[in-house]
Structure formats: structure tokens, C-alpha cells
Short mmCIF file of C-alpha atoms in Angstrom, two decimals:
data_model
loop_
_atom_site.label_atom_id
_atom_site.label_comp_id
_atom_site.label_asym_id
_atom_site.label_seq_id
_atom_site.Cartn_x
_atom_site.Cartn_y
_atom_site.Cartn_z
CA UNK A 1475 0.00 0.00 0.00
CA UNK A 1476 0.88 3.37 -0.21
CA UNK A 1477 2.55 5.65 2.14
CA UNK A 1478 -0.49 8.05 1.97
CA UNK A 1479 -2.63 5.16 3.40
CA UNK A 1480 -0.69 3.70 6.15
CA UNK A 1481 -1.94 5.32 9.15
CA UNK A 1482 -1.64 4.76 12.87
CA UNK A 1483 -4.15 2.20 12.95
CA UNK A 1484 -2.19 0.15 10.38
CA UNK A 1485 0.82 0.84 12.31
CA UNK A 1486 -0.77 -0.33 15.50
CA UNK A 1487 -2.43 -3.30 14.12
CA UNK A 1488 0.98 -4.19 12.32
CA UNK A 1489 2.43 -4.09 16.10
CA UNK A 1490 -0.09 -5.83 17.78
CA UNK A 1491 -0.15 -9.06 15.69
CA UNK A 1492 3.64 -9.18 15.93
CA UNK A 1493 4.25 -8.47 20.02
CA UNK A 1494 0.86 -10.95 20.63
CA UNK A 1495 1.97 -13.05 17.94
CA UNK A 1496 -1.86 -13.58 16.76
CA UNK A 1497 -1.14 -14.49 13.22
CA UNK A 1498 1.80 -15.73 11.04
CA UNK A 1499 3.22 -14.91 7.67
CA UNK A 1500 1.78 -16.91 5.15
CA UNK A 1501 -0.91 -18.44 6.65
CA UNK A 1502 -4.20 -19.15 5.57
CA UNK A 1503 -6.82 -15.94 7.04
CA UNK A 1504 -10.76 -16.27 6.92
CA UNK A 1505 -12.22 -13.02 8.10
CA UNK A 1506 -15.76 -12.78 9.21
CA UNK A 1507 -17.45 -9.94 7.58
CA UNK A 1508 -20.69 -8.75 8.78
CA UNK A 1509 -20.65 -5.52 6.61
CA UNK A 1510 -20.96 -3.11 9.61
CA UNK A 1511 -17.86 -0.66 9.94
CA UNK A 1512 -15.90 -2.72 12.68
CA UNK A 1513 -15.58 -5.98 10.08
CA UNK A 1514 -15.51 -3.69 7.34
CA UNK A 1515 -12.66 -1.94 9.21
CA UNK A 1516 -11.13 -4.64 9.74
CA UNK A 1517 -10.84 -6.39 6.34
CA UNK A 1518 -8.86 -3.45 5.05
CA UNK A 1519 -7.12 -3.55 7.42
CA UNK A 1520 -5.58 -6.89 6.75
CA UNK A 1521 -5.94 -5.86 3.35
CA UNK A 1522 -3.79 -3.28 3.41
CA UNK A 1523 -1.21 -5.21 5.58
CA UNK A 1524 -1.10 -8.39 3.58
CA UNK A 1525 2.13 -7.57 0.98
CA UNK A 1526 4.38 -7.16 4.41
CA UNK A 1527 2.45 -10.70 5.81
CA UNK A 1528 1.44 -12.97 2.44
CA UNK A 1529 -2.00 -13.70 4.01
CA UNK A 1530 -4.15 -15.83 1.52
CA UNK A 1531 -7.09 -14.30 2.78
CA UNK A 1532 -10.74 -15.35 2.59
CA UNK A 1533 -14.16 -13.50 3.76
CA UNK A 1534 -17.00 -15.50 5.19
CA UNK A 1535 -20.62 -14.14 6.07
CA UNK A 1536 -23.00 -15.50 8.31
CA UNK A 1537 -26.96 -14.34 7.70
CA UNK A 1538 -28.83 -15.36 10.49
CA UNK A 1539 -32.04 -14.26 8.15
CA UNK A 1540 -33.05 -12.19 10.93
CA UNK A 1541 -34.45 -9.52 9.23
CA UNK A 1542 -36.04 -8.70 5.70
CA UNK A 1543 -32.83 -7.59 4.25
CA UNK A 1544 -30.47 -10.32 5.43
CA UNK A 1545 -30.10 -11.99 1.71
CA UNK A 1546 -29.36 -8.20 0.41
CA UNK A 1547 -26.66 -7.78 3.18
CA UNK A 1548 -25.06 -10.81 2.21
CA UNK A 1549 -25.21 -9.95 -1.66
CA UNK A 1550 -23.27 -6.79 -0.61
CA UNK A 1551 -20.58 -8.64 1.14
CA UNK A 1552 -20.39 -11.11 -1.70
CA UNK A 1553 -19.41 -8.00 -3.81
CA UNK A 1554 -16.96 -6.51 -1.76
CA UNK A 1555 -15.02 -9.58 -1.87
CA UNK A 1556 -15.45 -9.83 -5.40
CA UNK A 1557 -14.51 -6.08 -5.91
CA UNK A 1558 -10.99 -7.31 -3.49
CA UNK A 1559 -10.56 -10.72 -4.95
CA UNK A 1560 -10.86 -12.44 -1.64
CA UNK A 1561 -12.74 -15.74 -2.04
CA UNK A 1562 -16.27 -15.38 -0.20
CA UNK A 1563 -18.07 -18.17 1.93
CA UNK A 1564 -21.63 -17.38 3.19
CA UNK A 1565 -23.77 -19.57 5.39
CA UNK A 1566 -27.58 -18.99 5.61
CA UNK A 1567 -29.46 -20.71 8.19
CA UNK A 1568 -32.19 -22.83 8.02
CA UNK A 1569 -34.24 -22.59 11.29
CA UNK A 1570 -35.30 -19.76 13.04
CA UNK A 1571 -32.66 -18.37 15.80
CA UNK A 1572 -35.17 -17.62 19.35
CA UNK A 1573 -31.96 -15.36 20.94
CA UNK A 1574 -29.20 -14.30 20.33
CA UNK A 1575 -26.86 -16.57 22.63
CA UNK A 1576 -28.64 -19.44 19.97
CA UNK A 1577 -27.26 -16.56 17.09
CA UNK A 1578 -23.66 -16.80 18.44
CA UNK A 1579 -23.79 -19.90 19.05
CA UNK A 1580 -24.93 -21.20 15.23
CA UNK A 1581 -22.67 -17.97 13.83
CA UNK A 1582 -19.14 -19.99 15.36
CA UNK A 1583 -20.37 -23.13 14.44
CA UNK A 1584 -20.79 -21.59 10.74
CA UNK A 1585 -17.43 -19.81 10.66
CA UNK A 1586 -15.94 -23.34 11.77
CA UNK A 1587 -17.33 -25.31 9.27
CA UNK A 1588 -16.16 -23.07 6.63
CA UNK A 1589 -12.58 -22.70 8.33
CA UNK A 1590 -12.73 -26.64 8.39
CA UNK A 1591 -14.20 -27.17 5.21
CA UNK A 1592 -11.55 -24.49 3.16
CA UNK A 1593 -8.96 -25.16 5.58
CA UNK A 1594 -8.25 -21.68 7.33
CA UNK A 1595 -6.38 -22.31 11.14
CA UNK A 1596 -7.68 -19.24 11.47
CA UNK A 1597 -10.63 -16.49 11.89
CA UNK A 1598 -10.41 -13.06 12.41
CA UNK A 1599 -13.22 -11.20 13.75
CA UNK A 1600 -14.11 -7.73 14.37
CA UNK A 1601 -14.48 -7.43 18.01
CA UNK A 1602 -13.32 -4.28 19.01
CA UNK A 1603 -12.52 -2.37 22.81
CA UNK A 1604 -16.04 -1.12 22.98
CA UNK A 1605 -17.34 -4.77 23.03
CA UNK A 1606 -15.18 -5.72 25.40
CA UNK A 1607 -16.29 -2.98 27.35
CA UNK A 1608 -20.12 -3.98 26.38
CA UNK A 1609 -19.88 -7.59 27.41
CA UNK A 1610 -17.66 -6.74 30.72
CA UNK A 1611 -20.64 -4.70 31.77
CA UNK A 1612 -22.96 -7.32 30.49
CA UNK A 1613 -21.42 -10.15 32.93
CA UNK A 1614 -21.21 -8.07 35.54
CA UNK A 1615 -24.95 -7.24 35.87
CA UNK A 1616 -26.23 -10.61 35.27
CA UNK A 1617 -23.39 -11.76 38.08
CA UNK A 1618 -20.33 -13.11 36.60
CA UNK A 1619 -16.31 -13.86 38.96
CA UNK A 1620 -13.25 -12.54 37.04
CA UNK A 1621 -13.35 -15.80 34.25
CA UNK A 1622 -16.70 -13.61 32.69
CA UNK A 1623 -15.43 -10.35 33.28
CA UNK A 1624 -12.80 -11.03 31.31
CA UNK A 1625 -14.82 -10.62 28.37
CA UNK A 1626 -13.37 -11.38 25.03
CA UNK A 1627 -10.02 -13.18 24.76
CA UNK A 1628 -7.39 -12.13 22.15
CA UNK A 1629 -7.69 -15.82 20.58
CA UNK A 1630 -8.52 -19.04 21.60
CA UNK A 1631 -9.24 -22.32 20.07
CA UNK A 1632 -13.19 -22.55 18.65
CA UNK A 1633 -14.16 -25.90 19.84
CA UNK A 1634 -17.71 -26.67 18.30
CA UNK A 1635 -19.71 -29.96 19.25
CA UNK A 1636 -17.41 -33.13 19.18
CA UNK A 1637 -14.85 -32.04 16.50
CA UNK A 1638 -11.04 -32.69 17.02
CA UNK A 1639 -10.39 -29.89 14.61
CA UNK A 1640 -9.99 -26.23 16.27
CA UNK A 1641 -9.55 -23.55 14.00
CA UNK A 1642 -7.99 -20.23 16.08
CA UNK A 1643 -10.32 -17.25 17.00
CA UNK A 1644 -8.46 -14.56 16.63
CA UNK A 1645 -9.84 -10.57 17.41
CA UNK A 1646 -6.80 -8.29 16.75
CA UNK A 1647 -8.70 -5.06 17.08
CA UNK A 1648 -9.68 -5.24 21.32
CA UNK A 1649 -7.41 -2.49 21.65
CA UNK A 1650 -9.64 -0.27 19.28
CA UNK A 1651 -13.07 1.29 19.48
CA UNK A 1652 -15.62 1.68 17.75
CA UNK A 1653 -15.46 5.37 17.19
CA UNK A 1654 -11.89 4.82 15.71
CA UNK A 1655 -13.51 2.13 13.36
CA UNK A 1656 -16.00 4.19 12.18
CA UNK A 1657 -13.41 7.69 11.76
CA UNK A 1658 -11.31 4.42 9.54
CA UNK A 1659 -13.90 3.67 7.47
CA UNK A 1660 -15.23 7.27 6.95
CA UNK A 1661 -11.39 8.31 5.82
CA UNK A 1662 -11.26 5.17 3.21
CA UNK A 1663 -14.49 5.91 2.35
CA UNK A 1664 -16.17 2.32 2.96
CA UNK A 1665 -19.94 1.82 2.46
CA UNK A 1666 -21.06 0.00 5.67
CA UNK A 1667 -24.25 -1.99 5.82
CA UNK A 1668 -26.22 -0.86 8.54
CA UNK A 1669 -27.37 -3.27 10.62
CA UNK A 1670 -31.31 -2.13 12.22
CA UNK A 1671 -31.06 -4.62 14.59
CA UNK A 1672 -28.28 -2.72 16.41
CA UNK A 1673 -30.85 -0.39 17.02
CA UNK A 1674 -33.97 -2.18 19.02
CA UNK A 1675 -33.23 -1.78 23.02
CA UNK A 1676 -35.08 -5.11 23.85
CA UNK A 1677 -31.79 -6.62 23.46
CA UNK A 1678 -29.59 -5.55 26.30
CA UNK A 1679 -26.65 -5.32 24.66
CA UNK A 1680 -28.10 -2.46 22.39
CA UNK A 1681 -28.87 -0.76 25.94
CA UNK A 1682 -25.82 -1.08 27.21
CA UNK A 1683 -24.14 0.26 23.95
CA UNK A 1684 -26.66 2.91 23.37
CA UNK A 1685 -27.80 4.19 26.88
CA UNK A 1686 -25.58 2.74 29.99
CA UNK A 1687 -22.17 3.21 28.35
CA UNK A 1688 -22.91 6.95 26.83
CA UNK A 1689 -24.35 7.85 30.27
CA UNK A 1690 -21.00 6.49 32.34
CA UNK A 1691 -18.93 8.89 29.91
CA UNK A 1692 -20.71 12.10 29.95
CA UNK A 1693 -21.13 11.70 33.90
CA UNK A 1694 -18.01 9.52 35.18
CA UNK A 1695 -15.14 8.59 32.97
CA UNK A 1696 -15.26 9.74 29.30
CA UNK A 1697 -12.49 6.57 28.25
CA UNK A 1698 -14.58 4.42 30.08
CA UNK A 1699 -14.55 2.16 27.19
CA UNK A 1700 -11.09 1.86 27.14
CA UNK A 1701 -10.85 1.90 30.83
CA UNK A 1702 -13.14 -1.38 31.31
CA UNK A 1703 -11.00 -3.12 27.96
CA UNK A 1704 -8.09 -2.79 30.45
CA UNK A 1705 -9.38 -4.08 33.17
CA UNK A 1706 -10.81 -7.04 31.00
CA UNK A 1707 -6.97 -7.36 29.90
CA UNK A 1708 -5.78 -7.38 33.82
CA UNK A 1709 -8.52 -10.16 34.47
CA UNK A 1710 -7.53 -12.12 31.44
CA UNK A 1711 -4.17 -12.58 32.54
CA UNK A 1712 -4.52 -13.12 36.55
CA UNK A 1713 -7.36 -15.62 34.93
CA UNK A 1714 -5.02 -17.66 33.50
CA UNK A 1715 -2.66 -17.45 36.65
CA UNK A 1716 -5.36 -18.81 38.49
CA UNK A 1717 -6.67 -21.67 36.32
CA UNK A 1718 -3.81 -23.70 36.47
CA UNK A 1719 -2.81 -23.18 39.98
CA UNK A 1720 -6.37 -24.76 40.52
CA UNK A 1721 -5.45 -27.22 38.23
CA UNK A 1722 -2.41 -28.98 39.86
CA UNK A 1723 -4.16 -28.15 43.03
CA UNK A 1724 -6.84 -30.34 41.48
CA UNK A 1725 -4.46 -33.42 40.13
CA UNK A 1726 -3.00 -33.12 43.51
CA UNK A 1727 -6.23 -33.47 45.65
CA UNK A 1728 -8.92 -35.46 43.60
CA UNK A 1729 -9.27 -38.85 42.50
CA UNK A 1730 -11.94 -40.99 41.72
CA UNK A 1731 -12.79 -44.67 41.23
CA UNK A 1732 -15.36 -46.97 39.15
CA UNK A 1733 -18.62 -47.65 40.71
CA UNK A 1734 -18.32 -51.40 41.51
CA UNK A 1735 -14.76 -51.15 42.07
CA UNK A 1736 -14.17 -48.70 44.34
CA UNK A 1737 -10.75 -49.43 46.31
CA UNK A 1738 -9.21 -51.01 42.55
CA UNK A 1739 -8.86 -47.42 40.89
CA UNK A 1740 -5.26 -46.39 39.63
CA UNK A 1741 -2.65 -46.72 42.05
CA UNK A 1742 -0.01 -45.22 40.67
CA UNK A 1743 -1.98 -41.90 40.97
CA UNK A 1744 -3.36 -42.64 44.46
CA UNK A 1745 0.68 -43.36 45.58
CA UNK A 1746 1.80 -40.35 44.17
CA UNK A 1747 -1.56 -38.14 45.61
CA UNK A 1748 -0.49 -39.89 49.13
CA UNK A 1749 2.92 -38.60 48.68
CA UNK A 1750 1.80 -35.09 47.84
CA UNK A 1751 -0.72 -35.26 50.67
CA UNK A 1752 1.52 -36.20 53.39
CA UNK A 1753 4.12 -33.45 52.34
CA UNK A 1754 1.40 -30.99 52.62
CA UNK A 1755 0.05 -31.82 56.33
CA UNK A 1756 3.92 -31.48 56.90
CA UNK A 1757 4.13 -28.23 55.23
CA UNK A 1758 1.17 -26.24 55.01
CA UNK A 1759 2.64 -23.50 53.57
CA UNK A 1760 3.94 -24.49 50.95
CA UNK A 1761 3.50 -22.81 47.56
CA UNK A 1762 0.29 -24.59 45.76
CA UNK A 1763 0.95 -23.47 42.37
CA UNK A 1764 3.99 -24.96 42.24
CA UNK A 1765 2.63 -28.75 42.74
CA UNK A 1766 2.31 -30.96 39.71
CA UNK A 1767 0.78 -34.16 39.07
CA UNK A 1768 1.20 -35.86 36.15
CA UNK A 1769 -0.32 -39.18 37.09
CA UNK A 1770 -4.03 -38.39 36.53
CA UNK A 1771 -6.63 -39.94 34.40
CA UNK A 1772 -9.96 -38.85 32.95
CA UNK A 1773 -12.88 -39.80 35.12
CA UNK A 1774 -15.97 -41.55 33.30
CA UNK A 1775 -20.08 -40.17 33.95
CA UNK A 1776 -20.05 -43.68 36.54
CA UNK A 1777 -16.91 -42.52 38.18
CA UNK A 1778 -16.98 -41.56 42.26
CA UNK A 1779 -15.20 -38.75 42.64
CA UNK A 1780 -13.24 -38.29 45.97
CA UNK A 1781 -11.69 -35.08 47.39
CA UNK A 1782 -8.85 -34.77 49.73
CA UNK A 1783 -9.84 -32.26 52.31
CA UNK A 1784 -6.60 -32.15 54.15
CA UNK A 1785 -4.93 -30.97 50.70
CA UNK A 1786 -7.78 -28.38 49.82
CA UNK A 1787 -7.47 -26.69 53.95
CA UNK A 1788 -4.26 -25.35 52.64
CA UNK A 1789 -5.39 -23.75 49.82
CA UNK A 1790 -6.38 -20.31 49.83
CA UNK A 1791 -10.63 -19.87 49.56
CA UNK A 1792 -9.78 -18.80 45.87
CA UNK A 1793 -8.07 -21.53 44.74
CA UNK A 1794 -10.42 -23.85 46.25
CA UNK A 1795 -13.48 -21.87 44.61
CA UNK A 1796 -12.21 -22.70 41.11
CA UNK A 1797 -10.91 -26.51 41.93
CA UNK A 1798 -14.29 -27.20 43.11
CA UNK A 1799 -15.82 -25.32 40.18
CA UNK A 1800 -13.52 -27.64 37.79
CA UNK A 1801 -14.63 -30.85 39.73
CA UNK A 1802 -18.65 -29.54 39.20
CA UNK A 1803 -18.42 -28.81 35.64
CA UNK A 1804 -16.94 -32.22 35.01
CA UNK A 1805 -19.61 -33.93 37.04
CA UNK A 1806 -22.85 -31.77 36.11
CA UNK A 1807 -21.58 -31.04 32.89
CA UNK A 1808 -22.77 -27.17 32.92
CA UNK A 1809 -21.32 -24.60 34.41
CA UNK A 1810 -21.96 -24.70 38.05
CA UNK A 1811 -23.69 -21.62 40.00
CA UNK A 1812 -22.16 -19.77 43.02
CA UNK A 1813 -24.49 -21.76 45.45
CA UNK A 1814 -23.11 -24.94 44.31
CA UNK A 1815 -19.61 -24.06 44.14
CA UNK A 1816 -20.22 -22.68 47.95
CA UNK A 1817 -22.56 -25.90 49.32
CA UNK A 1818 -19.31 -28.10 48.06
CA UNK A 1819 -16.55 -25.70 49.98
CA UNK A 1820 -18.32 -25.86 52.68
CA UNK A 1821 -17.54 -29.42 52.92
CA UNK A 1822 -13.96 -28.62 53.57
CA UNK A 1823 -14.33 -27.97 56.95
CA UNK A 1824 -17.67 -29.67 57.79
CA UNK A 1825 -18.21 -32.30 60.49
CA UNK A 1826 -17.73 -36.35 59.09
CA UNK A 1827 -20.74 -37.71 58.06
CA UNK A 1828 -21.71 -34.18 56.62
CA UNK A 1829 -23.68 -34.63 53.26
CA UNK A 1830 -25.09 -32.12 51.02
CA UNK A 1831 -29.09 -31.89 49.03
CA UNK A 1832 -28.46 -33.52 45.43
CA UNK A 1833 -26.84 -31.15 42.51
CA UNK A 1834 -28.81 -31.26 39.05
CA UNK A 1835 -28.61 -34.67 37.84
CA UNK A 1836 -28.81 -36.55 41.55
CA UNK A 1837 -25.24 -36.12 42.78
CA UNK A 1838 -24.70 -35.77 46.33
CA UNK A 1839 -21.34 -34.91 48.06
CA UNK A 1840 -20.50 -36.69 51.53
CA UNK A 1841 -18.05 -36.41 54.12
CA UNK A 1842 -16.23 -38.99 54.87
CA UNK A 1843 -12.65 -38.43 57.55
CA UNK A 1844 -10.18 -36.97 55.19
CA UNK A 1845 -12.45 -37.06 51.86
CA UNK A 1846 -15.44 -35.59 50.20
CA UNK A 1847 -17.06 -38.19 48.07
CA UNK A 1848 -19.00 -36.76 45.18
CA UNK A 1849 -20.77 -39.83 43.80
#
């Protein structure tokens, strides 16, 4: 491109992929492309940056026929990639959508099947600051810990159903907003499709972009959009911190045997759980995080799942919150609620023979001397 059209956003973007290494030279690129400014924006973009990176780029549009001019707005998507030379991919669906979590949901499941099908290890999406902002507030009202406040990841693998194959997710533009976008596409004159349904307040998205957010900046903190990105950033990481602490705390403290052979299950693991047992009673102190376990095996939906409590005492409340969290989603297989998280910490401390009601699906946790049996 020319020197007259690099600006600061290419320069930034052109950054940002290297330091976060989000994409690679050469590679393979399907960008979703709603036709709004913030995909629009983004496409050139990439565009514009692909001589320095040799993207073989590729545009795919999702029409959730949602409204009357859906097959219109993917016509004019179709064109812009024609007008570019990008190959285009559209997928149209073919039941109604009730909400738009079902939307989302169908929308990655589309972008993966074309990724899978064309063989892209990656999509790019146009996800900018402002929605990370949007859907930080959004957790937080409905009641969300730090894992949903982090709101919108820079990447991460986009598991759908039961396939092996995980194309990448990547958003390289959280660190812009949406009034930069739209100043971008106003500057390289881009047509943008508007979209009406950005527009109707029964979806509470629209009213937190349209009525909550505006209102925090004229009366609190103008860069609040920016502000809330960062903190989203801040959670991401100490997120990640967190996770696997919990997870060798986990290895280290759980194990669980077959119904109808409970006492047989691997002993190996249960030797080398013993081991890292006894050296915590001797040294409570001692650094959690650093404690690995390599010995563990998956557990199966007829598995009994037992907890050391002597382990887990140790631990601060935090890191038992998420192990017990882990050990829930595995057994209910949903994400657990605060009140079950809490009725199975409780347990840690609780007087033998203590049991709890049943979680959804009939399990009941028991106390048992050292152990919580979740069975």
C-alpha cells in the first residue's frame, strides 16, 4: 500500500499481531465480515497489511435471516469480496434463531465449518474495545467472577460440538473502538451496511451500547470504554494465573474410582496423591501453584469422585473456589452456579458424616474423615 494510506491504525495493528503473535506470515486468514464498519474496518485492514504478511485471505458471512434484508446484506458482502478478490463463503441458516446466545452460538459453528471445510487455522473477527467494554458490563450485571469479566479473549481455540479440529479465533482489534472504526472507514471511504437490529433496546446489549455506556462517559469517565478493555486485559491474565494453579491443586487433591470397584482405581496416581498429601500436612505452607501431578486420568459419567480435604485446607478460599468449580463442571456437565460451588466448599471444613441436598442430575457430596465423596 501506499505511504499516503498507512496510518496509525495500520501501524498499531501491524504491532499488535507481531508483540501478541496472533497471526503468522503466510498463513491461511478467513475473516468474518458482517458488513458493519468494525468488520468492514477490519478487512482493510488486513488488506492493506497483507504484501508485508502474504496472508491468503478469505471472507466468510454468516446471515442469520433475521431480518427482511439479510439476503441483500449478504449480496453486498459477496461484492466486496469480489470487488478485493478475496474468495467469499456465506452460510444462511435454516431454522429460526429464538436469541441471540442461539445466534452466536450457530454464527461460530458456521465460521468453523467453513474454516474446516476451506482449511483456514484461522478467523479473524471484528471485536473491538467497545465490546469488550459492552460484554464486561454485560457479565457483571447478570453476576459473573473474574473468568466472565474477562470478556473477550485475544484468541482461543473454537471448539464446536465433538470435532477434534480447532480452528484459532483470533480478534486483533480489542485495543480499538468503535469510534476509531468508524473515523477508519469514513477516511477510506467504505460503504457499511447498517445493521437495524443494532438499534432495538429489547436486546440488552443495544442498551448497554446505546444508553448505559454513553451515560458512564458524559457523567463519570469519558475513556470508560477503554478503561473497562483494560481491566478485562488485567482479568484475562490473573485468569489464567489462576486456572492452572487450581489445576495442579486439582491433580494433587482429587481422584476418583469406578462404581463397583471402588478401592481397585489407579494406584499409581493414588501413591503419588499420598505422597503429595503427606508433604502438605507437613508443610502447610507451601506454595500450591507450584505442585504438579502428572499421574491423573480422565474420570468416566459412573466414576466416584473423591476429594482430599486435608490438601484443599491449605489452599487459599480462591483456589479452592475454582478446583471445586472444575470438579462440578466435570460432574454436572454445565457450568456450576455460586451456590453450588459454595454448598461443596463448605464441605472442607464440615463435620464427618456431613452430606449435602443432590446437585442437578442426583449427585450428592459426603463427608467422609479426610475425603469428600461426590458420587
Amino acid at each position: 500500500m501506499s505511504r499516503a494510506n498507512w496510518t496509525p491504525l495500520h501501524a498499531r495493528l501491524h504491532r499488535t499481531l507481531r508483540s501478541r503473535h496472533l497471526l503468522e506470515k503466510h498463513q491461511r486468514l478467513l475473516i468474518a465480515v458482517s458488513g458493519g464498519q468494525d468488520s468492514l474496518c477490519l478487512v482493510q485492514l488486513l488488506l492493506d497489511l497483507q504484501p508485508k504478511w502474504e496472508w491468503q485471505l478469505g471472507i466468510a458471512h454468516c446471515d442469520h435471516r433475521w431480518r427482511s434484508d439479510s439476503q441483500a446484506n449478504a449480496d453486498f458482502v459477496a461484492r466486496l469480496a469480489q470487488r478485493w478478490q478475496v474468495p467469499f463463503y456465506c452460510h444462511t441458516v435454516e431454522q429460526p434463531l429464538l436469541n441471540e446466545a442461539a445466534a452466536r452460538q450457530w454464527r461460530y459453528q458456521a465460521l468453523a465449518a467453513i474454516a474446516r471445510t476451506h482449511n483456514y487455522p484461522s478467523i479473524a473477527t471484528g471485536h473491538t474495545a467497545s465490546d469488550r467494554a459492552e460484554t464486561l458490563l454485560y457479565n457483571l450485571i447478570r453476576g459473573s467472577g473474574a473468568d466472565g469479566l474477562q470478556a473477550l479473549t485475544w484468541q482461543r481455540p473454537l471448539h464446536v460440538g465433538t470435532q477434534s479440529y480447532a480452528p484459532l479465533l483470533v480478534r486483533p482489534l480489542l485495543e480499538v473502538t468503535r469510534t476509531e472504526t468508524a473515523q477508519f472507514c469514513q477516511e477510506r471511504q467504505l460503504q457499511v451496511w447498517e445493521d437495524t437490529t443494532n438499534l432495538d433496546l429489547k436486546y440488552a446489549r443495544n442498551r448497554i451500547r446505546q444508553e448505559l455506556l454513553p451515560y458512564i462517559q458524559t457523567h463519570f469517565n469519558s475513556q470508560v470504554e477503554l478503561t473497562l478493555a483494560q481491566t478485562a486485559e488485567l482479568l484475562q491474565a490473573e485468569v489464567e494465573y489462576l486456572e492452572r494453579a487450581a489445576d495442579e491443586l486439582r491433580q494433587l487433591a482429587v481422584d476418583w474410582e469406578d462404581k463397583g470397584t471402588r478401592g481397585q482405581g489407579d494406584k499409581e496416581a493414588r501413591e503419588q496423591r499420598g505422597r503429595g498429601a503427606e508433604g502438605q500436612r507437613n508443610n502447610p505452607k507451601s506454595k500450591i501453584q507450584n505442585l504438579k501431578f502428572s499421574g491423573s486420568r480422565l474420570p468416566t459419567p459412573d466414576s466416584l469422585i473423591k476429594i482430599n480435604r486435608r490438601i484443599l485446607q491449605t489452599a487459599h478460599i480462591a483456589l479452592q473456589r475454582r478446583v471445586m468449580r472444575q470438579i462440578l463442571q466435570q460432574t454436572l456437565r454445565c457450568s456450576p452456579n455460586f451456590e453450588q460451588i459454595e454448598k461443596l466448599i463448605a464441605l472442607i471444613a464440615a463435620p464427618n458424616g456431613t452430606q449435602t441436598d443432590p446437585f442437578p442430575g442426583g449427585a450428592i457430596a459426603t463427608v467422609d474423615k479426610d475425603w469428600i465423596w461426590l458420587k
